[in-house]
Each structure stands twice: as structure tokens, then as C-alpha cells.
Tab-separated table of C-alpha atoms and ligand atoms in Angstrom:
chain	number	residue	atom	x	y	z
A	179	MET	CA	26.150	-192.553	-197.323
A	180	GLU	CA	22.799	-190.897	-197.631
A	181	ILE	CA	21.561	-190.321	-194.096
A	182	ILE	CA	17.552	-189.635	-193.157
A	183	VAL	CA	16.094	-188.471	-190.501
A	184	GLY	CA	12.235	-189.576	-189.508
A	185	LYS	CA	10.442	-186.142	-189.082
A	186	SER	CA	9.105	-187.301	-185.880
A	187	ALA	CA	11.965	-188.071	-184.174
A	188	GLY	CA	12.995	-186.850	-180.613
A	189	PHE	CA	10.784	-185.178	-177.876
A	190	CYS	CA	6.934	-185.460	-178.120
A	191	GLY	CA	4.588	-182.736	-176.895
A	192	GLY	CA	4.495	-183.819	-173.652
A	193	VAL	CA	7.985	-184.094	-172.665
A	194	LEU	CA	9.054	-181.325	-173.979
A	195	ASN	CA	6.456	-179.306	-171.966
A	196	SER	CA	8.082	-181.285	-168.780
A	197	VAL	CA	11.593	-180.781	-169.642
A	198	THR	CA	10.708	-177.166	-169.937
A	199	LYS	CA	9.094	-176.501	-167.234
A	200	ALA	CA	11.284	-178.467	-164.662
A	201	THR	CA	14.298	-176.714	-165.828
A	202	LYS	CA	12.746	-173.475	-165.216
A	203	TYR	CA	11.489	-174.552	-162.070
A	204	ILE	CA	14.757	-175.680	-160.785
A	205	GLU	CA	16.399	-172.790	-161.787
A	206	ASN	CA	14.901	-170.974	-159.171
A	207	ASP	CA	14.508	-173.359	-156.865
A	208	GLN	CA	17.312	-175.379	-155.724
A	209	ASN	CA	14.978	-177.214	-153.418
A	210	ILE	CA	12.920	-179.338	-155.661
A	211	TYR	CA	12.818	-183.087	-156.130
A	212	SER	CA	11.090	-185.463	-158.693
A	213	LEU	CA	9.147	-188.016	-158.378
A	214	GLY	CA	10.722	-190.608	-160.659
A	215	GLU	CA	13.449	-190.194	-163.598
A	216	ILE	CA	10.753	-187.076	-165.028
A	217	VAL	CA	11.572	-187.901	-168.818
A	218	HIS	CA	13.475	-191.792	-169.559
A	219	ASN	CA	16.821	-190.468	-170.595
A	220	LYS	CA	19.542	-190.652	-169.145
A	221	GLU	CA	20.929	-187.278	-170.978
A	222	VAL	CA	18.096	-185.522	-169.890
A	223	ILE	CA	18.299	-186.255	-166.473
A	224	LYS	CA	22.139	-185.571	-166.325
A	225	LYS	CA	21.216	-181.849	-167.191
A	226	LEU	CA	18.330	-181.887	-164.944
A	227	GLU	CA	20.709	-183.242	-161.991
A	228	GLN	CA	23.245	-181.201	-162.982
A	229	LYS	CA	21.020	-177.731	-162.515
A	230	GLY	CA	20.287	-179.273	-158.865
A	231	LEU	CA	17.005	-181.600	-159.228
A	232	LYS	CA	16.869	-184.432	-156.801
A	233	ILE	CA	15.507	-187.526	-157.488
A	234	ILE	CA	13.543	-189.530	-155.231
A	235	ASN	CA	11.623	-193.574	-155.567
A	236	SER	CA	8.978	-192.429	-152.914
A	237	LEU	CA	7.064	-189.569	-151.542
A	238	GLU	CA	8.132	-190.953	-148.355
A	239	GLU	CA	11.731	-190.062	-148.789
A	240	ILE	CA	11.698	-186.385	-148.404
A	241	ASP	CA	10.047	-184.461	-145.504
A	242	ASP	CA	6.002	-182.859	-145.262
A	243	ASN	CA	5.617	-179.828	-146.829
A	244	SER	CA	8.498	-180.387	-149.564
A	245	LYS	CA	7.585	-179.195	-153.457
A	246	VAL	CA	7.770	-182.179	-155.903
A	247	ILE	CA	7.795	-182.575	-159.480
A	248	ILE	CA	5.206	-185.648	-160.909
A	249	ARG	CA	6.495	-186.556	-164.588
A	250	ALA	CA	4.362	-186.406	-167.805
A	251	HIS	CA	3.494	-189.877	-167.337
A	252	GLY	CA	1.781	-189.963	-163.919
A	253	ILE	CA	0.737	-191.128	-160.999
A	254	SER	CA	-1.207	-192.907	-158.898
A	255	LYS	CA	-4.603	-191.305	-157.312
A	256	GLU	CA	-2.419	-193.456	-153.603
A	257	THR	CA	0.376	-191.348	-154.516
A	258	TYR	CA	-1.599	-188.037	-155.135
A	259	ALA	CA	-3.588	-189.151	-151.496
A	260	LEU	CA	-0.412	-189.487	-149.631
A	261	ALA	CA	1.472	-185.716	-151.256
A	262	TYR	CA	-1.537	-184.206	-149.770
A	263	LYS	CA	-1.428	-186.074	-146.326
A	264	LYS	CA	2.421	-184.597	-146.726
A	265	ASN	CA	1.185	-181.558	-147.823
A	266	LEU	CA	4.014	-181.628	-150.497
A	267	THR	CA	3.790	-178.290	-153.429
A	268	LEU	CA	3.303	-180.229	-156.590
A	269	TYR	CA	4.513	-179.393	-159.622
A	270	ASP	CA	2.111	-181.412	-161.944
A	271	LEU	CA	3.706	-182.309	-165.336
A	272	THR	CA	1.779	-184.763	-166.469
A	273	CYS	CA	1.234	-184.839	-170.079
A	274	PRO	CA	-2.825	-183.603	-170.434
A	275	LYS	CA	-3.700	-187.288	-172.322
A	276	VAL	CA	-2.725	-189.336	-169.326
A	277	LEU	CA	-5.001	-187.305	-167.537
A	278	LYS	CA	-7.357	-188.007	-170.100
A	279	ILE	CA	-7.272	-191.340	-169.272
A	280	HIS	CA	-7.150	-190.873	-166.003
A	281	ASP	CA	-10.105	-189.377	-166.299
A	282	GLU	CA	-12.168	-191.730	-168.850
A	283	VAL	CA	-10.979	-194.331	-166.850
A	284	GLN	CA	-13.008	-193.417	-163.411
A	285	LYS	CA	-15.930	-192.609	-165.824
A	286	TYR	CA	-16.244	-195.711	-167.161
A	287	THR	CA	-15.725	-198.321	-163.703
A	288	ASN	CA	-18.329	-195.759	-162.286
A	289	ASN	CA	-20.720	-196.357	-165.042
A	290	SER	CA	-20.130	-200.357	-164.229
A	291	TYR	CA	-17.752	-200.451	-166.878
A	292	PHE	CA	-14.762	-203.969	-166.489
A	293	VAL	CA	-12.049	-201.912	-168.371
A	294	ILE	CA	-9.354	-204.142	-170.027
A	295	LEU	CA	-6.648	-202.303	-170.559
A	296	ILE	CA	-3.552	-202.872	-173.451
A	297	ALA	CA	-0.448	-201.942	-171.144
A	298	HIS	CA	2.871	-203.048	-169.880
A	299	LYS	CA	1.652	-203.754	-166.399
A	300	THR	CA	5.253	-202.436	-164.926
A	301	HIS	CA	4.966	-199.227	-166.579
A	302	PRO	CA	5.031	-196.120	-164.042
A	303	GLU	CA	1.783	-194.185	-166.310
A	304	VAL	CA	0.084	-197.965	-166.045
A	305	ILE	CA	0.698	-198.357	-162.569
A	306	GLY	CA	-0.918	-194.450	-161.880
A	307	THR	CA	-3.205	-195.653	-164.547
A	308	VAL	CA	-4.423	-198.971	-162.777
A	309	SER	CA	-5.558	-196.977	-159.665
A	310	PHE	CA	-7.829	-194.910	-161.292
A	311	CYS	CA	-9.462	-198.040	-162.174
A	312	GLN	CA	-11.913	-199.732	-159.435
A	313	ALA	CA	-11.087	-204.002	-158.762
A	314	ASN	CA	-12.888	-204.062	-162.093
A	315	SER	CA	-10.185	-203.991	-164.556
A	316	VAL	CA	-7.337	-206.739	-166.395
A	317	ILE	CA	-4.443	-205.770	-167.500
A	318	ILE	CA	-3.354	-207.533	-171.212
A	319	GLU	CA	0.607	-207.364	-172.624
A	320	GLU	CA	0.489	-210.155	-174.493
A	321	LYS	CA	-2.068	-211.915	-176.694
A	322	ASP	CA	-1.437	-215.250	-174.714
A	323	GLU	CA	-2.880	-213.481	-171.799
A	324	ILE	CA	-6.535	-212.868	-173.381
A	325	LYS	CA	-7.394	-216.506	-172.707
A	326	ASP	CA	-7.024	-215.481	-168.818
A	327	ALA	CA	-8.967	-211.691	-168.747
A	328	ILE	CA	-11.618	-212.820	-170.322
A	329	ASN	CA	-12.205	-215.687	-167.800
A	330	LYS	CA	-11.901	-212.845	-165.281
A	331	ILE	CA	-14.634	-211.015	-167.030
A	332	GLN	CA	-16.907	-214.244	-167.249
A	333	ASN	CA	-16.554	-214.135	-163.434
A	334	SER	CA	-17.087	-210.614	-162.560
A	335	GLY	CA	-20.516	-210.769	-163.872
A	336	TYR	CA	-20.132	-207.673	-165.493
A	337	HIS	CA	-21.952	-207.096	-169.241
A	338	LYS	CA	-20.044	-203.614	-170.290
A	339	ILE	CA	-16.712	-203.621	-171.083
A	340	VAL	CA	-14.265	-200.626	-172.584
A	341	VAL	CA	-10.579	-201.160	-174.232
A	342	MET	CA	-8.203	-198.620	-173.638
A	343	ALA	CA	-3.692	-198.464	-173.951
A	344	GLN	CA	-0.867	-197.583	-172.345
A	345	THR	CA	0.012	-194.732	-174.225
A	346	THR	CA	3.259	-195.478	-175.757
A	347	PHE	CA	1.926	-199.374	-176.658
A	348	SER	CA	2.372	-200.803	-179.798
A	349	LEU	CA	-0.150	-200.036	-182.400
A	350	ASP	CA	-0.053	-203.610	-184.421
A	351	LEU	CA	-0.353	-205.373	-181.525
A	352	PHE	CA	-2.882	-203.197	-180.063
A	353	ASN	CA	-4.838	-204.152	-182.955
A	354	GLU	CA	-3.914	-207.987	-182.552
A	355	ILE	CA	-5.663	-207.879	-178.994
A	356	THR	CA	-8.896	-205.886	-180.150
A	357	ASN	CA	-9.378	-207.930	-182.974
A	358	ILE	CA	-9.472	-210.807	-180.355
A	359	LEU	CA	-11.406	-209.398	-177.509
A	360	LYS	CA	-14.249	-208.040	-180.962
A	361	GLU	CA	-14.930	-212.088	-181.231
A	362	GLU	CA	-13.848	-213.443	-177.928
A	363	LEU	CA	-16.755	-210.867	-176.466
A	364	LYS	CA	-19.541	-210.283	-179.176
A	365	ASP	CA	-21.873	-211.047	-176.307
A	366	TYR	CA	-21.060	-208.161	-174.279
A	367	GLU	CA	-21.137	-204.152	-175.158
A	368	LEU	CA	-18.288	-203.192	-175.920
A	369	ILE	CA	-16.526	-200.178	-176.412
A	370	ILE	CA	-12.722	-199.996	-178.082
A	371	ASN	CA	-11.073	-196.237	-176.901
A	372	ASN	CA	-8.142	-196.498	-178.483
A	373	THR	CA	-5.253	-194.021	-176.226
A	374	ILE	CA	-2.325	-194.680	-177.833
A	375	CYS	CA	-0.871	-190.854	-178.216
A	376	ASN	CA	-1.046	-189.389	-181.993
A	377	ALA	CA	2.856	-188.885	-180.644
A	378	THR	CA	3.879	-192.337	-180.239
A	379	GLU	CA	1.689	-193.498	-183.270
A	380	ILE	CA	3.285	-191.158	-185.751
A	381	ARG	CA	6.747	-191.608	-184.740
A	382	GLN	CA	5.977	-195.550	-184.768
A	383	LYS	CA	4.306	-195.440	-188.577
A	384	GLU	CA	7.559	-193.578	-190.002
A	385	THR	CA	9.701	-196.261	-188.831
A	386	LYS	CA	7.684	-198.635	-190.592
A	387	LEU	CA	7.882	-196.501	-193.862
A	388	LEU	CA	11.459	-195.808	-193.394
A	389	ALA	CA	13.248	-199.093	-192.322
A	390	PRO	CA	12.238	-201.264	-195.019
A	391	ASN	CA	13.881	-198.156	-197.241
A	392	VAL	CA	17.532	-198.792	-196.033
A	393	ASP	CA	20.124	-200.281	-195.357
A	394	ALA	CA	20.363	-199.786	-191.703
A	395	MET	CA	18.573	-197.960	-188.938
A	396	ILE	CA	19.557	-196.334	-185.742
A	397	ILE	CA	16.780	-196.053	-183.361
A	398	ILE	CA	18.239	-193.487	-180.265
A	399	GLY	CA	16.190	-193.499	-176.740
A	400	GLY	CA	16.616	-195.013	-173.310
A	401	LYS	CA	17.016	-198.015	-172.586
A	402	ASN	CA	14.122	-197.860	-170.135
A	403	SER	CA	12.111	-196.007	-173.298
A	404	SER	CA	8.381	-198.205	-173.578
A	405	ASN	CA	8.109	-195.800	-177.056
A	406	THR	CA	12.046	-196.298	-177.690
A	407	LYS	CA	10.943	-199.760	-176.960
A	408	LYS	CA	8.503	-200.240	-180.031
A	409	LEU	CA	10.069	-198.150	-182.552
A	410	GLY	CA	13.066	-200.489	-182.571
A	411	ASP	CA	11.052	-203.695	-182.460
A	412	ILE	CA	9.690	-201.941	-185.715
A	413	SER	CA	12.880	-202.025	-187.077
A	414	LYS	CA	14.658	-204.947	-186.442
A	415	SER	CA	11.663	-206.469	-188.068
A	416	LEU	CA	11.514	-204.516	-191.504
A	417	CYS	CA	15.129	-203.990	-191.407
A	418	PRO	CA	17.917	-206.572	-189.767
A	419	ASN	CA	20.623	-203.701	-189.554
A	420	THR	CA	19.319	-202.137	-186.492
A	421	TYR	CA	21.338	-200.841	-183.772
A	422	ILE	CA	18.900	-199.293	-181.131
A	423	ILE	CA	21.140	-196.766	-178.843
A	424	GLU	CA	21.211	-194.305	-176.072
A	425	THR	CA	23.855	-191.938	-176.916
A	426	ARG	CA	26.073	-191.445	-180.026
A	427	ASP	CA	28.598	-193.615	-178.135
A	428	ASP	CA	27.137	-196.836	-177.811
A	429	LEU	CA	27.557	-196.607	-181.652
A	430	LYS	CA	30.708	-198.757	-181.956
A	431	GLU	CA	30.312	-200.452	-185.263
A	432	ASP	CA	31.487	-200.583	-188.775
A	433	LEU	CA	28.754	-198.333	-190.405
A	434	SER	CA	30.837	-197.534	-193.571
A	435	HIS	CA	29.393	-200.048	-195.883
A	436	TYR	CA	25.819	-199.029	-195.961
A	437	ASN	CA	25.135	-196.276	-198.172
A	438	LYS	CA	21.324	-194.847	-196.810
A	439	VAL	CA	20.961	-195.447	-192.719
A	440	GLY	CA	17.659	-194.290	-191.541
A	441	ILE	CA	17.385	-192.468	-187.820
A	442	MET	CA	14.124	-192.483	-185.777
A	443	ALA	CA	14.365	-191.371	-182.021
A	444	GLY	CA	11.822	-191.506	-179.263
A	445	ALA	CA	9.293	-189.218	-177.866
A	446	SER	CA	12.099	-188.975	-174.682
A	447	THR	CA	15.171	-188.726	-177.197
A	448	PRO	CA	16.534	-184.453	-177.217
A	449	LYS	CA	17.858	-183.225	-180.250
A	450	GLU	CA	21.125	-183.289	-179.051
A	451	SER	CA	21.369	-187.266	-179.080
A	452	ILE	CA	19.975	-186.860	-182.820
A	453	ASP	CA	22.039	-184.283	-184.146
A	454	GLU	CA	25.279	-185.802	-182.826
A	455	VAL	CA	24.378	-189.254	-184.306
A	456	ILE	CA	23.969	-187.630	-187.335
A	457	LYS	CA	27.519	-185.869	-187.254
A	458	PHE	CA	28.861	-189.183	-186.764
A	459	LEU	CA	27.756	-190.372	-189.748
A	460	GLN	CA	28.234	-188.126	-191.359
A	461	LYS	CA	31.709	-187.993	-190.677
A	462	ILE	CA	31.837	-191.489	-192.177
B	211	SF4	S1	4.070	-189.297	-175.739
B	211	SF4	FE1	2.333	-188.794	-175.683
B	211	SF4	S2	1.163	-189.543	-173.447
B	211	SF4	FE2	3.476	-189.382	-173.404
B	211	SF4	S3	4.346	-187.185	-172.812
B	211	SF4	FE3	4.367	-187.690	-174.606
B	211	SF4	S4	2.704	-187.155	-175.932
B	211	SF4	FE4	2.178	-187.006	-173.292
């Protein structure tokens, strides 16, 4: 069996930085909390918990003056305010690319722009980003939400619009939605600011190249990882034999009849998980 591993598979720079620094912090101090899971990968989280990391879902759960790690995809303005009120020590590992989006949406809203965010509404990164916009914003997740968004803009009285994206959104869907917006919003000053991060873009493009040229694709990543989900969707559309797994243990199917297998992994998938799958396939 020939095994082709995508060059970009696995940790992006932002996740590597978060996991490396979080590991160092916990090794030096066992009294550190993480607000939510640092990355969307249960193997990584398990290791950090074994080292002593305590995960909380809300700052309300901990005492004043505690120490808290902020994950790569950031927190909301209100959460920063609460941390300040509780006098917490923050180890802020928000990825610089997410911080840049927070800065930009603030600048645009301060300059009377209406913000369209092309994003998944419930993703923690998006909840954070929206908090840095003022009321003049709308989220579009699917093409059928464009009409409602346009109505909202027309009723808002705004004339300047900026379109931005969640860092891990699908590049294809972003392009499809922005092409429609360009047509529909011809009478407005419209800025398209593609903020999908290049780590996401590179993994999606590589999956597109690899998937049609193999007999089967294995996509490795956390079940709640947004960018892994996109890689799975892209792969499925180009290679019907796509297996989306979190770890090698999820591979239950007989793969022995495939001659050529491709492997891609999300930006929060550790190298160990990829290596385990490679070893497993090599045995076949
Ligand atoms: S996917 Fe992009 S934005 Fe998210 S942590 Fe990685 S580099 Fe940063």
C-alpha cells in the first residue's frame, strides 16, 4: 500500500505555540486553569490534564486571583472584563491571527462600517469576534442566510460594509458567499477582507489536490475541530472512500484492498496521532 501524507497535516503555528506554552506553564505551576479546551483535540487535552491542567467552562467557576490560560481561538470582550474584575492572571495564548481580526472589526465598526462575518455562529472564536463588533454586524453561515443578512443591512442605514471570515471557515464557501454579496450589494461601499488563516487555506488546498488521486483518504482530527470538519467535507466530495477519525482506534474498516491511501490532519492534530495511523497502515 502506498501512503501519501499531506505536507501540511497537523499542528499549525498557533496551536503549536499554545500547546508548547501551556505545557511549560503547567509544568511550573499546577494551579492553572484553562478556559475551555486549549485545542479541539482530545488526545492533546488528555495529556495536558495528566500534567495537571484543570479545564473550566466559565470564569465564574473559579476564585478571584486565579490563573487562567486563554486558548488559541480567543475569548470575548466581556470575558476579558470579567477576568479583570476577578483580578485573574491571564496567560493569553490567543493566536495573533485571531487578535488581528478582533482589532480589525473594532477599527471598522468605529469607522461606521457594518460587519458581515462569514462564520459558524456557535464557534468560540466567532463568539469572541462578534463581541468586538458593535450591534452593526451579522453572521452568515450558509448561502440561504444571505437574504436575511441583506435585509438587516438595508434596515440598518449603513452604507459601508466589510466582510470578514472565521479563521477556519471553508475557502470555497467564503468565495461563493462573497460573490453573491458583490452582486447584491453593488450600491454599497464593500470591502472583502478574507481573514481565513493561511494554515486553514493550505490544508484545504492540499486536501483538494490529494483526495482525487488516491483510493481512500483518512482525515485525522478532533470531532469538534472546525478545520478538520472542512477537510473531511472537501475530501468526501472528491474521494468517496473518506474516513474521518480522531485516533487510529477509530479505523475499524478493512483497508487492505486500497493501493493508495492519502492522509490529512487538522490544525490541532498532534504528530503522534498521524504517526500512529501511518504505522497502522504500514502493517497492512
Ligand atoms: S488555525 Fe490559524 S488562526 Fe487558528 S490557531 Fe492555527 S494559525 Fe491561528
